[in-house]
PDB file of C-alpha atoms in Angstrom:
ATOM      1  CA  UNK A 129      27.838 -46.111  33.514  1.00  0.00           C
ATOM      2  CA  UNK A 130      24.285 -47.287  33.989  1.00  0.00           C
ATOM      3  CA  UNK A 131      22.777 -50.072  32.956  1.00  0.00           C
ATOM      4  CA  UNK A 132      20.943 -49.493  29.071  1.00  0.00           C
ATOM      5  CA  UNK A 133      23.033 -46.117  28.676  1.00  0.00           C
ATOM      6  CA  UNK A 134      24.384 -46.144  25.082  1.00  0.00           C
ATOM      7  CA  UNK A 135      27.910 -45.497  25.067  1.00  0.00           C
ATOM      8  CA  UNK A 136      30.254 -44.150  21.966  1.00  0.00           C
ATOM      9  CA  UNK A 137      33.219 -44.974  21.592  1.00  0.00           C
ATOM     10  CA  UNK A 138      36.330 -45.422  18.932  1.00  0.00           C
ATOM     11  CA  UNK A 139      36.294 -49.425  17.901  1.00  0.00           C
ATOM     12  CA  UNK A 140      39.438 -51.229  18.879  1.00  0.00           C
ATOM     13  CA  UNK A 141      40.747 -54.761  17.289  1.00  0.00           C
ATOM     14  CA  UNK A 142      38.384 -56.560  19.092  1.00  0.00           C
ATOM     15  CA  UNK A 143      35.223 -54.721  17.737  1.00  0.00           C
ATOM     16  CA  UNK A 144      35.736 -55.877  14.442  1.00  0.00           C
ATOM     17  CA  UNK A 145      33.814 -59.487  14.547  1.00  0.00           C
ATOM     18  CA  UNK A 146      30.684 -57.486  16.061  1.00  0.00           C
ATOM     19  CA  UNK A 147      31.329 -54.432  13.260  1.00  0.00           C
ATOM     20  CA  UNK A 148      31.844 -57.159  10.149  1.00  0.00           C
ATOM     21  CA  UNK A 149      28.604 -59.316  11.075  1.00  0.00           C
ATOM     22  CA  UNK A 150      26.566 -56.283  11.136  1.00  0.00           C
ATOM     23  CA  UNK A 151      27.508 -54.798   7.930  1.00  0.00           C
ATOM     24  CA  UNK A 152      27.227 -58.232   6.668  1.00  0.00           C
ATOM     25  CA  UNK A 153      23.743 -58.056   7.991  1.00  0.00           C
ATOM     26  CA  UNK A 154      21.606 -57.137   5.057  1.00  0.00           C
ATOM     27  CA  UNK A 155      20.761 -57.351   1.411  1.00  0.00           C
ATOM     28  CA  UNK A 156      23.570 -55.627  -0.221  1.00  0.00           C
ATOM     29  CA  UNK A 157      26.099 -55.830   2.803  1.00  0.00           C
ATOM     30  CA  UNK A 158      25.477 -59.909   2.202  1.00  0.00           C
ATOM     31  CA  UNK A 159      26.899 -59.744  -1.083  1.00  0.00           C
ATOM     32  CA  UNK A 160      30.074 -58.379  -0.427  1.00  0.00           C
ATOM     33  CA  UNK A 161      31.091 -58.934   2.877  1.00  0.00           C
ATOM     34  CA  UNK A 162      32.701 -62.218   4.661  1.00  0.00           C
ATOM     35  CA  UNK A 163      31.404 -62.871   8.351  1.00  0.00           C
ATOM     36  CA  UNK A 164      32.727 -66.343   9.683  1.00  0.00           C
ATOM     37  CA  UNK A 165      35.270 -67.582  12.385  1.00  0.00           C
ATOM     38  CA  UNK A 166      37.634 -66.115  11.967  1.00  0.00           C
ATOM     39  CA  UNK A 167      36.920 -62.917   9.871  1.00  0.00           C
ATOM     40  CA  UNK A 168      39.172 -62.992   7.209  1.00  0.00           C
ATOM     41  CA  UNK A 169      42.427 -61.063   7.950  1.00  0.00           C
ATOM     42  CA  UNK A 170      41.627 -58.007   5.189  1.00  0.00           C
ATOM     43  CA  UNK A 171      39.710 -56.714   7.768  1.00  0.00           C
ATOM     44  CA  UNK A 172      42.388 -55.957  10.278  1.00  0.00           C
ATOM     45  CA  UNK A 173      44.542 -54.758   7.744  1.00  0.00           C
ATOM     46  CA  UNK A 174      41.839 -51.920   6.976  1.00  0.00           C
ATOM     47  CA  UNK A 175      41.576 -51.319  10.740  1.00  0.00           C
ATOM     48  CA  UNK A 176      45.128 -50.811  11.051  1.00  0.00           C
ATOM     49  CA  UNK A 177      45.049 -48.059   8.170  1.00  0.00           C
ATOM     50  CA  UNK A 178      42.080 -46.282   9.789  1.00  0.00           C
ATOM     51  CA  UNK A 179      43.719 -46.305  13.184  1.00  0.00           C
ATOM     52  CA  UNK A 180      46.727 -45.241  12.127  1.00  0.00           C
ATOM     53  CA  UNK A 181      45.058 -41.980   9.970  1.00  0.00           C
ATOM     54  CA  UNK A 182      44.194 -39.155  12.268  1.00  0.00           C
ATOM     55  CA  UNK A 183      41.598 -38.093  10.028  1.00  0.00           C
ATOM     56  CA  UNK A 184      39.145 -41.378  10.348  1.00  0.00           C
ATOM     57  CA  UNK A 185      37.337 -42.551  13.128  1.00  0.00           C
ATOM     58  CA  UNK A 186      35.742 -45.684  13.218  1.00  0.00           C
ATOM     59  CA  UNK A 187      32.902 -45.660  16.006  1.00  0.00           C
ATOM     60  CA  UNK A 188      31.188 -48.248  17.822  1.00  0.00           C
ATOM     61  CA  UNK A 189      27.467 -47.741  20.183  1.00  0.00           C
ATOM     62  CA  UNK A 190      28.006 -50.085  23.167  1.00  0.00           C
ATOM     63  CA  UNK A 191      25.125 -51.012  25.225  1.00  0.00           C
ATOM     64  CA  UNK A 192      25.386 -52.916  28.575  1.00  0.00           C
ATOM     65  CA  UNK A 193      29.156 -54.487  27.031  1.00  0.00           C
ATOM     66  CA  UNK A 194      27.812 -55.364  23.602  1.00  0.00           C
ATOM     67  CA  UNK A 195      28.571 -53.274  20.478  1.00  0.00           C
ATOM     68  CA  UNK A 196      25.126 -53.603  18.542  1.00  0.00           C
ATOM     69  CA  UNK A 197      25.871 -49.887  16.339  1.00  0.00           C
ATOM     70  CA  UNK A 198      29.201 -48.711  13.931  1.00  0.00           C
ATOM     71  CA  UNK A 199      29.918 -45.881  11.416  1.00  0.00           C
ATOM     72  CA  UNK A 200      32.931 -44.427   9.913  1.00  0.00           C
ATOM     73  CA  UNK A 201      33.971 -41.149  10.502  1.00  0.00           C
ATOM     74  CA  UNK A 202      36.031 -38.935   7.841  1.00  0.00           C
ATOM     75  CA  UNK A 203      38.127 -35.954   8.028  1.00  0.00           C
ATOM     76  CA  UNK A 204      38.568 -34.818   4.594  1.00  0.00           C
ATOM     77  CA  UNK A 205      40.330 -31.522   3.819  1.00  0.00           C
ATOM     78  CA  UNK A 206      39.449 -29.863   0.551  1.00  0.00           C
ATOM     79  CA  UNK A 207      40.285 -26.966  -1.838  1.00  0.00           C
ATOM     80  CA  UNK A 208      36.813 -26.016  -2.023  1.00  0.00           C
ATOM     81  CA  UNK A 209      34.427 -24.083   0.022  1.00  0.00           C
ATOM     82  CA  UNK A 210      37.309 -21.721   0.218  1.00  0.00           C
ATOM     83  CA  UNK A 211      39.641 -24.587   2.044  1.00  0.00           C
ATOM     84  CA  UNK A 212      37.142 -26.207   4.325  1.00  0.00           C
ATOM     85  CA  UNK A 213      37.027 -29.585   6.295  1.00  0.00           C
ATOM     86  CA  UNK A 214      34.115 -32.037   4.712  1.00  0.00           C
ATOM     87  CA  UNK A 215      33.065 -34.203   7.070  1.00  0.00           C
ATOM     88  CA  UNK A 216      32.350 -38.051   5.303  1.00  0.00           C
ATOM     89  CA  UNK A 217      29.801 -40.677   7.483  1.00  0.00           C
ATOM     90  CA  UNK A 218      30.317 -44.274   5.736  1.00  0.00           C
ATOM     91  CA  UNK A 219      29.073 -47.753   6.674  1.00  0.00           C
ATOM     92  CA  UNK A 220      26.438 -46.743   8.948  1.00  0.00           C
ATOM     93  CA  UNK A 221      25.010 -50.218  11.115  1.00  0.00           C
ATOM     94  CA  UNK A 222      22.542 -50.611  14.268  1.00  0.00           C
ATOM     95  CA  UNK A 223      22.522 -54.562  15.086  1.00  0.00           C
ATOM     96  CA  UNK A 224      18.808 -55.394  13.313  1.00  0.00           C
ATOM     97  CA  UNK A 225      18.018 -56.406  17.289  1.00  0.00           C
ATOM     98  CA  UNK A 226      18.343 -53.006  18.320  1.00  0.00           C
ATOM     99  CA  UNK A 227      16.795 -51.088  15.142  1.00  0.00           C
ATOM    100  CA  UNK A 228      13.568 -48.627  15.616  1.00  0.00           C
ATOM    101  CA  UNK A 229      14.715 -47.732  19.021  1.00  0.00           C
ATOM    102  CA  UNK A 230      16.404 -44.433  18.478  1.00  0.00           C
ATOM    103  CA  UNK A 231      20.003 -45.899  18.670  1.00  0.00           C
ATOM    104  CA  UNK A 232      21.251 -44.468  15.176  1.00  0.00           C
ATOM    105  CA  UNK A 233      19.627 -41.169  15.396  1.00  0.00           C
ATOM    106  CA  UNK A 234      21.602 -40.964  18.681  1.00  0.00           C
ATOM    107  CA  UNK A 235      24.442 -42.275  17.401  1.00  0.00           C
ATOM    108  CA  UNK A 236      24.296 -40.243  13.883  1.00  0.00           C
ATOM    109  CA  UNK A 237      23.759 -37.122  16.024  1.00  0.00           C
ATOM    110  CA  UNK A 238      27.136 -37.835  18.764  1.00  0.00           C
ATOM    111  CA  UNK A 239      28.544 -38.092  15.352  1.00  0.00           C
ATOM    112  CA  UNK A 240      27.734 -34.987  13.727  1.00  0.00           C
ATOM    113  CA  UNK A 241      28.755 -32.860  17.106  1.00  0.00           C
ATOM    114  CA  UNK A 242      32.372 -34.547  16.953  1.00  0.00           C
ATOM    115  CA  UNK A 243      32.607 -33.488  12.972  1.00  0.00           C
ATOM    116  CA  UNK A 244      31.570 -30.221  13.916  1.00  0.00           C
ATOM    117  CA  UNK A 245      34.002 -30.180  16.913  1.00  0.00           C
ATOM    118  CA  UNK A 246      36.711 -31.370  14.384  1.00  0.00           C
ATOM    119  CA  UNK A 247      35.977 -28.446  12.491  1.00  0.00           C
ATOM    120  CA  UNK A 248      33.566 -29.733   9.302  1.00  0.00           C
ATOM    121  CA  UNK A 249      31.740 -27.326   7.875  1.00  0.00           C
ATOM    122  CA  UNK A 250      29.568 -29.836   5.832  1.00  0.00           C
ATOM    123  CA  UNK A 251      28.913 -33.822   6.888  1.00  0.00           C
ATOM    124  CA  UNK A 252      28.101 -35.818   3.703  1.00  0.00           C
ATOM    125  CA  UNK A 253      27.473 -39.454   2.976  1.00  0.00           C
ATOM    126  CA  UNK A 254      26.057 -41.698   0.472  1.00  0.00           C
ATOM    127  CA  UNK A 255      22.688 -44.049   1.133  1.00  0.00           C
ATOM    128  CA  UNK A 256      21.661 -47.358  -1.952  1.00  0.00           C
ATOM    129  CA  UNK A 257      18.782 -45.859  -4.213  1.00  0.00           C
ATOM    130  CA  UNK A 258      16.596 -48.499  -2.905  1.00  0.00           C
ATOM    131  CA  UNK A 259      17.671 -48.259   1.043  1.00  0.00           C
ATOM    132  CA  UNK A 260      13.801 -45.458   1.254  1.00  0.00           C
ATOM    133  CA  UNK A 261      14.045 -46.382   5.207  1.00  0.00           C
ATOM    134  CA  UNK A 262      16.948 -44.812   5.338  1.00  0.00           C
ATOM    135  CA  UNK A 263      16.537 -41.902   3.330  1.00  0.00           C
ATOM    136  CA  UNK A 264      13.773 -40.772   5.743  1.00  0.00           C
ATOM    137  CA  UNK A 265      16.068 -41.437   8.442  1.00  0.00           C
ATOM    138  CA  UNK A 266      18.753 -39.235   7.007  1.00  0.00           C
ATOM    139  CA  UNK A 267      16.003 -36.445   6.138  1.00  0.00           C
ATOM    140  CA  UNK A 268      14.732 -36.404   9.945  1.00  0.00           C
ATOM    141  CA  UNK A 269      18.590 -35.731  11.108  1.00  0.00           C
ATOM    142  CA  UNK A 270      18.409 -32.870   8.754  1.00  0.00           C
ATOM    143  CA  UNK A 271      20.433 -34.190   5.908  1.00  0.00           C
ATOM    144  CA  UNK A 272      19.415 -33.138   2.701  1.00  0.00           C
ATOM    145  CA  UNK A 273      19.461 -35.417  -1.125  1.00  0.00           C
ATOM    146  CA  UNK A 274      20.896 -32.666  -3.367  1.00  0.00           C
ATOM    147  CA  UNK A 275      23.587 -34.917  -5.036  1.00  0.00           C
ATOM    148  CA  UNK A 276      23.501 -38.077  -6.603  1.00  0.00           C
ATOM    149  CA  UNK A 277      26.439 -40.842  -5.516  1.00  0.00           C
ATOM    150  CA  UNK A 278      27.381 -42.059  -8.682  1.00  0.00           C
ATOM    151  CA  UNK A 279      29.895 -45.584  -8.418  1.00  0.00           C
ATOM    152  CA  UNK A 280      32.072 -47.579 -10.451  1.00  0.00           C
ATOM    153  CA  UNK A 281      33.902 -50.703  -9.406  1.00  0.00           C
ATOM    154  CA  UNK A 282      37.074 -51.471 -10.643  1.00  0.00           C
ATOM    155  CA  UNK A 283      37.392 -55.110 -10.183  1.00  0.00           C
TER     156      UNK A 283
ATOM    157  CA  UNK B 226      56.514 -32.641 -24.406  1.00  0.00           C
ATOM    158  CA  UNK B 227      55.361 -31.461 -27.318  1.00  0.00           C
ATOM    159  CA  UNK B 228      52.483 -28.758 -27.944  1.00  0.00           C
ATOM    160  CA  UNK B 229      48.897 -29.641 -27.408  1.00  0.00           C
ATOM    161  CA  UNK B 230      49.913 -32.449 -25.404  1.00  0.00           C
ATOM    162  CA  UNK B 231      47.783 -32.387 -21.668  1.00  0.00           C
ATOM    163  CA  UNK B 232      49.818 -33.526 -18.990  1.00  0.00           C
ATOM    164  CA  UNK B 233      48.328 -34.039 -15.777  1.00  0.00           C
ATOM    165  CA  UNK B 234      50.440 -34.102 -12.024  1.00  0.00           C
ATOM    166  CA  UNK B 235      49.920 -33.406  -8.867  1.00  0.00           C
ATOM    167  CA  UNK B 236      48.902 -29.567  -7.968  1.00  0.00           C
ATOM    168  CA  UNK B 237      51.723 -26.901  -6.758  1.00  0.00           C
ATOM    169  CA  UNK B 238      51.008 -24.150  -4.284  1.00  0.00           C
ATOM    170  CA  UNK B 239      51.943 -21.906  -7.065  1.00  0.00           C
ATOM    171  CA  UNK B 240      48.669 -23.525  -9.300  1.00  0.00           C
ATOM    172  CA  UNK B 241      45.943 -22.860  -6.557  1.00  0.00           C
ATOM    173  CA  UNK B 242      44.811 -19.612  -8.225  1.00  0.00           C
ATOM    174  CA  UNK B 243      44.272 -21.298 -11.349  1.00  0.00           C
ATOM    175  CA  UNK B 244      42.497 -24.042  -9.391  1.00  0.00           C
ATOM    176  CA  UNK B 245      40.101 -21.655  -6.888  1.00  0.00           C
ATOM    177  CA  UNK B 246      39.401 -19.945 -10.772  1.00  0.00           C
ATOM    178  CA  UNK B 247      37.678 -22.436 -12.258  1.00  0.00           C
ATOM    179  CA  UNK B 248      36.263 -23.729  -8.545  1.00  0.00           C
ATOM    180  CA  UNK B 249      34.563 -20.771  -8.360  1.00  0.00           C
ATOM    181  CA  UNK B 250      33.787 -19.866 -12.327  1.00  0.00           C
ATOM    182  CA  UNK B 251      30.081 -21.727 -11.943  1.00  0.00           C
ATOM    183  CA  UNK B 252      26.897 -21.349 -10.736  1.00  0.00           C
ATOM    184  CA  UNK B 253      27.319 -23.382  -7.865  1.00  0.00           C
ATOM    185  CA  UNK B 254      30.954 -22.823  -6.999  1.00  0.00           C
ATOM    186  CA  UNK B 255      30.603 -18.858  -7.222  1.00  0.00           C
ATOM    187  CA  UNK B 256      27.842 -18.551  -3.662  1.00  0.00           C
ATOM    188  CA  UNK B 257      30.928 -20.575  -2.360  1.00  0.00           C
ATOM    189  CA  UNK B 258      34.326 -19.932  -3.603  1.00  0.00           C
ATOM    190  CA  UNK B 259      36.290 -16.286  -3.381  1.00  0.00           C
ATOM    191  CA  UNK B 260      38.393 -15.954  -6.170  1.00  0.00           C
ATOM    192  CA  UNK B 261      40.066 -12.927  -6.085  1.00  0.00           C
ATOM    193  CA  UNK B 262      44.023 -11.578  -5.673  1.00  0.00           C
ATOM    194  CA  UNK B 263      45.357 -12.777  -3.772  1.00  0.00           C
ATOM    195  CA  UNK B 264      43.163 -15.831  -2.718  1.00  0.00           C
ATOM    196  CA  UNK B 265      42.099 -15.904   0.506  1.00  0.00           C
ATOM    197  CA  UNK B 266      44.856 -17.951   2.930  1.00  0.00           C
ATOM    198  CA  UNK B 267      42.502 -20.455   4.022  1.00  0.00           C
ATOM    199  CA  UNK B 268      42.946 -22.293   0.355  1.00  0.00           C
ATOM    200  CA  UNK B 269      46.529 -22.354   1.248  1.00  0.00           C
ATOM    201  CA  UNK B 270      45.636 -24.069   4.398  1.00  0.00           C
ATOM    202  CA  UNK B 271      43.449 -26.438   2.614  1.00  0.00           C
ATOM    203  CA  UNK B 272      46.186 -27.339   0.227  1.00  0.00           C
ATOM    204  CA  UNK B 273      48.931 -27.978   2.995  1.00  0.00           C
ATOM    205  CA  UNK B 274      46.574 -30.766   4.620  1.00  0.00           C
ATOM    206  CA  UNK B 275      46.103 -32.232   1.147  1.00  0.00           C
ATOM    207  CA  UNK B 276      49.850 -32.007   0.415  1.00  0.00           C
ATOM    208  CA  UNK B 277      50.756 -33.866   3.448  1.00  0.00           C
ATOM    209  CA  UNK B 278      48.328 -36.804   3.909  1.00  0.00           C
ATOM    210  CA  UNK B 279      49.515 -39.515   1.228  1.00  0.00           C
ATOM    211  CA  UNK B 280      46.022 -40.738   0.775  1.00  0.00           C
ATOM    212  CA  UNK B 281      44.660 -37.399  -0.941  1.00  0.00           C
ATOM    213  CA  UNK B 282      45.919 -36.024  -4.154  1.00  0.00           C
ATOM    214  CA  UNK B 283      45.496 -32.468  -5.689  1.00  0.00           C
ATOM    215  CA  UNK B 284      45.915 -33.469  -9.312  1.00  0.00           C
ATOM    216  CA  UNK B 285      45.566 -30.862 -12.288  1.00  0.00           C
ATOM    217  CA  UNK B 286      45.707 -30.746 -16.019  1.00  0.00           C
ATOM    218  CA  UNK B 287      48.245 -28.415 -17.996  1.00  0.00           C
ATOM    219  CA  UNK B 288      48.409 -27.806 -21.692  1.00  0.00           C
ATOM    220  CA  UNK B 289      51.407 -25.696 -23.147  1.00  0.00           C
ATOM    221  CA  UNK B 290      52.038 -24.643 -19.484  1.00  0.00           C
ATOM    222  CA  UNK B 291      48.568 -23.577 -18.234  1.00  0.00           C
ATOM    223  CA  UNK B 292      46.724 -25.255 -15.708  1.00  0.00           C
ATOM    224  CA  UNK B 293      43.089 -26.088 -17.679  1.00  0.00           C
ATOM    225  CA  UNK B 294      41.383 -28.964 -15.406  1.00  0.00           C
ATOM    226  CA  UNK B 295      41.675 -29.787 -11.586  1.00  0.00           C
ATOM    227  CA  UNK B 296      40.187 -32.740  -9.308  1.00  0.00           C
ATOM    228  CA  UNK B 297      41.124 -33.991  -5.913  1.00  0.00           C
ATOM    229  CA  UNK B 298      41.691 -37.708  -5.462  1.00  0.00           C
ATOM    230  CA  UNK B 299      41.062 -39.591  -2.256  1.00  0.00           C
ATOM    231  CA  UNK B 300      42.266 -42.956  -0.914  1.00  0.00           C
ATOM    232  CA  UNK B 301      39.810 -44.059   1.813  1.00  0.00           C
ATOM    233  CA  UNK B 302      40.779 -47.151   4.167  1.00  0.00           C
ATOM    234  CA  UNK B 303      37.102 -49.029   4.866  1.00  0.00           C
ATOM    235  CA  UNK B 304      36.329 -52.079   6.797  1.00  0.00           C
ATOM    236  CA  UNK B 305      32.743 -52.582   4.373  1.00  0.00           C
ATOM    237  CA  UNK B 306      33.889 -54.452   0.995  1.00  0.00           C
ATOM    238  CA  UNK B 307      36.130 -56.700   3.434  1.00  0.00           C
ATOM    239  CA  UNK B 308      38.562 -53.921   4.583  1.00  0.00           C
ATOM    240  CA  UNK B 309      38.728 -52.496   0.728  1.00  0.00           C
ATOM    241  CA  UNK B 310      40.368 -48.756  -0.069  1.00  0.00           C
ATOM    242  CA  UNK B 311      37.876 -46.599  -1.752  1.00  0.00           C
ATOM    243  CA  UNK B 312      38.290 -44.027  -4.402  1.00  0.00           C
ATOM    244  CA  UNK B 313      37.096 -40.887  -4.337  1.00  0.00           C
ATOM    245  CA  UNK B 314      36.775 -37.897  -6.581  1.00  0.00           C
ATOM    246  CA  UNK B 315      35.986 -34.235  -5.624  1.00  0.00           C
ATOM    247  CA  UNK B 316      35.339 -30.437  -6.922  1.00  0.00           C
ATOM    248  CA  UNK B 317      36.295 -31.847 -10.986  1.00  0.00           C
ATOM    249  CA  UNK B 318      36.804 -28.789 -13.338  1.00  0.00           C
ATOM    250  CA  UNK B 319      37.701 -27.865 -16.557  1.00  0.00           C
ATOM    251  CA  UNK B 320      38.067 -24.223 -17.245  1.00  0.00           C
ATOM    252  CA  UNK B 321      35.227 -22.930 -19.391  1.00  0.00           C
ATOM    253  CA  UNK B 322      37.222 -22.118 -22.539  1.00  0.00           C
ATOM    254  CA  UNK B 323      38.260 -25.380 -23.078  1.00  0.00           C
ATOM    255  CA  UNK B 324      35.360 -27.520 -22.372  1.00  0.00           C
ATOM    256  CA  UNK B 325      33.699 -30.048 -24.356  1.00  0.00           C
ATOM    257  CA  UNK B 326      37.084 -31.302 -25.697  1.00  0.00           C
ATOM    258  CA  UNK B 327      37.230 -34.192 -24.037  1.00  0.00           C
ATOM    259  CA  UNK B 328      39.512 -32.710 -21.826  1.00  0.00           C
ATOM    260  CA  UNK B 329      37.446 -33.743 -18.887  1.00  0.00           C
ATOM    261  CA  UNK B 330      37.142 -37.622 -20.108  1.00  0.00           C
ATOM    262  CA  UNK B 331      41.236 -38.168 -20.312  1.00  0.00           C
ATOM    263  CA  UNK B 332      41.331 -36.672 -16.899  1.00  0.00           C
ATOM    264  CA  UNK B 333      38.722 -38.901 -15.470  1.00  0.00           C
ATOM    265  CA  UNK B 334      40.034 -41.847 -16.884  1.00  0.00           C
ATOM    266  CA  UNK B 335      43.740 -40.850 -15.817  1.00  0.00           C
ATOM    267  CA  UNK B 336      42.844 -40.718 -12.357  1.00  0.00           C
ATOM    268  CA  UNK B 337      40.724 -43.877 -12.532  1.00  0.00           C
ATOM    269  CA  UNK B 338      43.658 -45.777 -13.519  1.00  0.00           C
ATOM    270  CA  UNK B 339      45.607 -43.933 -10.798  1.00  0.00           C
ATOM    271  CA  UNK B 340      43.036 -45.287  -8.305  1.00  0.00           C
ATOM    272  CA  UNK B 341      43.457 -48.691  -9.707  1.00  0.00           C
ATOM    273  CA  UNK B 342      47.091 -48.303  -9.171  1.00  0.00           C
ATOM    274  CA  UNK B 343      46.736 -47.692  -5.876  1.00  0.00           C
ATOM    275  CA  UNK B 344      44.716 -50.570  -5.135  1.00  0.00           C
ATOM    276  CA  UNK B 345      41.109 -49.362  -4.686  1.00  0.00           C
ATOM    277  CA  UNK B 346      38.144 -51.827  -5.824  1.00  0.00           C
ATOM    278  CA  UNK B 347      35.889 -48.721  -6.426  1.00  0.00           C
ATOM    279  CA  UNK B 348      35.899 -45.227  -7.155  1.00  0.00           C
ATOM    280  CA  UNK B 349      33.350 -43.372  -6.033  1.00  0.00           C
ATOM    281  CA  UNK B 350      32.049 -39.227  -6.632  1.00  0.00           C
ATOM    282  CA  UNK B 351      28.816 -37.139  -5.771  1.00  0.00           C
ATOM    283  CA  UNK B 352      27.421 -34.604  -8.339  1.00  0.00           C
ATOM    284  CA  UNK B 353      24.936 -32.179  -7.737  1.00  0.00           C
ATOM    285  CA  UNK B 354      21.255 -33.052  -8.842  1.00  0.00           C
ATOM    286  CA  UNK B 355      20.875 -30.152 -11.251  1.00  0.00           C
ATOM    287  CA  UNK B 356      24.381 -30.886 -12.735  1.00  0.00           C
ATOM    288  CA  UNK B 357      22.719 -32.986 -15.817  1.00  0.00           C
ATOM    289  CA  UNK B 358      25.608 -32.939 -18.257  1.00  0.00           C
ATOM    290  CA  UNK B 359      28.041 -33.767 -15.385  1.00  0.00           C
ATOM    291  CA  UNK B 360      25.114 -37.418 -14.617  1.00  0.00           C
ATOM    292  CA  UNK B 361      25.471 -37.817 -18.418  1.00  0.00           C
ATOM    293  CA  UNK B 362      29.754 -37.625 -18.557  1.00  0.00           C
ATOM    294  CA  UNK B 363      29.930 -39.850 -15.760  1.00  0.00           C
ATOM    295  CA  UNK B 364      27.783 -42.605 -17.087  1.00  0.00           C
ATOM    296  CA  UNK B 365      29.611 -42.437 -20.068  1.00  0.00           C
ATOM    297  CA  UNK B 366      32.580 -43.185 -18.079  1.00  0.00           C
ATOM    298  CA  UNK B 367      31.018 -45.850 -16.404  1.00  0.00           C
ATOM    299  CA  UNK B 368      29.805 -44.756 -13.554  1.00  0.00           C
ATOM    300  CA  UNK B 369      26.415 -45.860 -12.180  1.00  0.00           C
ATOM    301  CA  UNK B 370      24.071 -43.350 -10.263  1.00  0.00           C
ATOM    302  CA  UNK B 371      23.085 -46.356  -7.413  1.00  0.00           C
ATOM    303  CA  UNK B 372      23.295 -43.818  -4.487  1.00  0.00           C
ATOM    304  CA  UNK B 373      21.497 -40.657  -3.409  1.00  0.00           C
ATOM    305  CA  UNK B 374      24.206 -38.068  -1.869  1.00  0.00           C
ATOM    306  CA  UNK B 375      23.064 -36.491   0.982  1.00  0.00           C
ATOM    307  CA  UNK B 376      24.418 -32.800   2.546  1.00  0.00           C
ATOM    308  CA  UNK B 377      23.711 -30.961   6.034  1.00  0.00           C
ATOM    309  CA  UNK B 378      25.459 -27.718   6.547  1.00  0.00           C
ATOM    310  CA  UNK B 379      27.247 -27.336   9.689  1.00  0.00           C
ATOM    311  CA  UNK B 380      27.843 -23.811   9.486  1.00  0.00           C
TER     312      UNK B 380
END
């Protein structure tokens, strides 16, 4: 591989410092993630339940050895649209060093092949009301706001 | 159980006509949905992956022995919200005849409490801009509209 060639890959165990300190990395992600030495253990345990599920990938962007982007893939079957595969795209992250470069529309775009190559026939995610940056973002990649994400916690 | 009484379980092969009925009996779910006899094999499909992955649930509602109400329930590992399982609920019906009966509420709130048993911290659903009752029934459940949902078509 070349030097500055942005690599994708699936995130192992040892991804998961660089993956929690850049979701941890803004506003909202602040308030409810925990990014210290060690991370706590909860996050292995939800590594080892997306590793062991066939049907989500989580992805890093490497560049020159470092991981500096991450997203969550989902395979989700469905009853509706007559059966079909939904693809899901959570906790989307480019390390705020590496931002405005083109790094998440590459990686966003790797990702949307690999749903289609798993057999989505839609790719769907969620984006914060107030997160406008990235709703332009989404809207250049082709995505479109037709739905609202509605939320409710349950702590 | 006596009559009148709404029971809700987990769907059967033998309820996915009554299911891909009221998918497709609305505006929206009629340019998408074939409901005819029988229904097309690919909804079988659908509803094998969903019966064997632990972490999604076909769940409908019966009264007297006929299948009124339908939603699919999805546990979602994460590493965001410190390695927290997500909730999430998709293609929620009631048939038409028995709408605005609150049907629809006890449903919701019966799976809610199913997603709290299962340990999720938040529970989570899109719903189509134009669907303006639907934003209305979901607040009153407690859900919050923080999130835009976004859509490309990969077909």
């Amino acid at each position: 591989m070349s030097r500055n060639e942005i690599r994708f890959r699936l995130a192992t165990r040892a991804d998961l410092p660089s993956i929690v300190r850049m979701l941890a990395d803004d506003e909202l992600g602040s308030q409810r993630e925990q990014y210290k030495d060690p991370i706590p253990e909860s996050y292995y345990a939800g590594f080892e339940q997306i590793k062991d599920d066939p049907n989500h990938e989580l992805i890093v962007a490497e560049l020159n050895g470092e991981v500096i982007g991450t997203l969550h893939l989902m395979i989700l079957p469905s009853i509706s649209f007559q059966g079909g595969l939904r693809a899901q795209i959570e906790s989307v992250r480019v390390d705020k060093r590496y931002q405005s470069q083109g790094i998440g529309s590459k990686m966003m775009q790797w990702t949307i092949e690999r749903a289609r190559e798993r057999g989505a026939h839609i790719v769907q995610l969620t984006t914060h009301r107030s997160r406008e940056d990235a709703h332009r973002f989404y809207e250049r990649l082709g995505f479109k706001a037709t739905h609202l994400g509605m939320k409710m916690s349950l702590k």
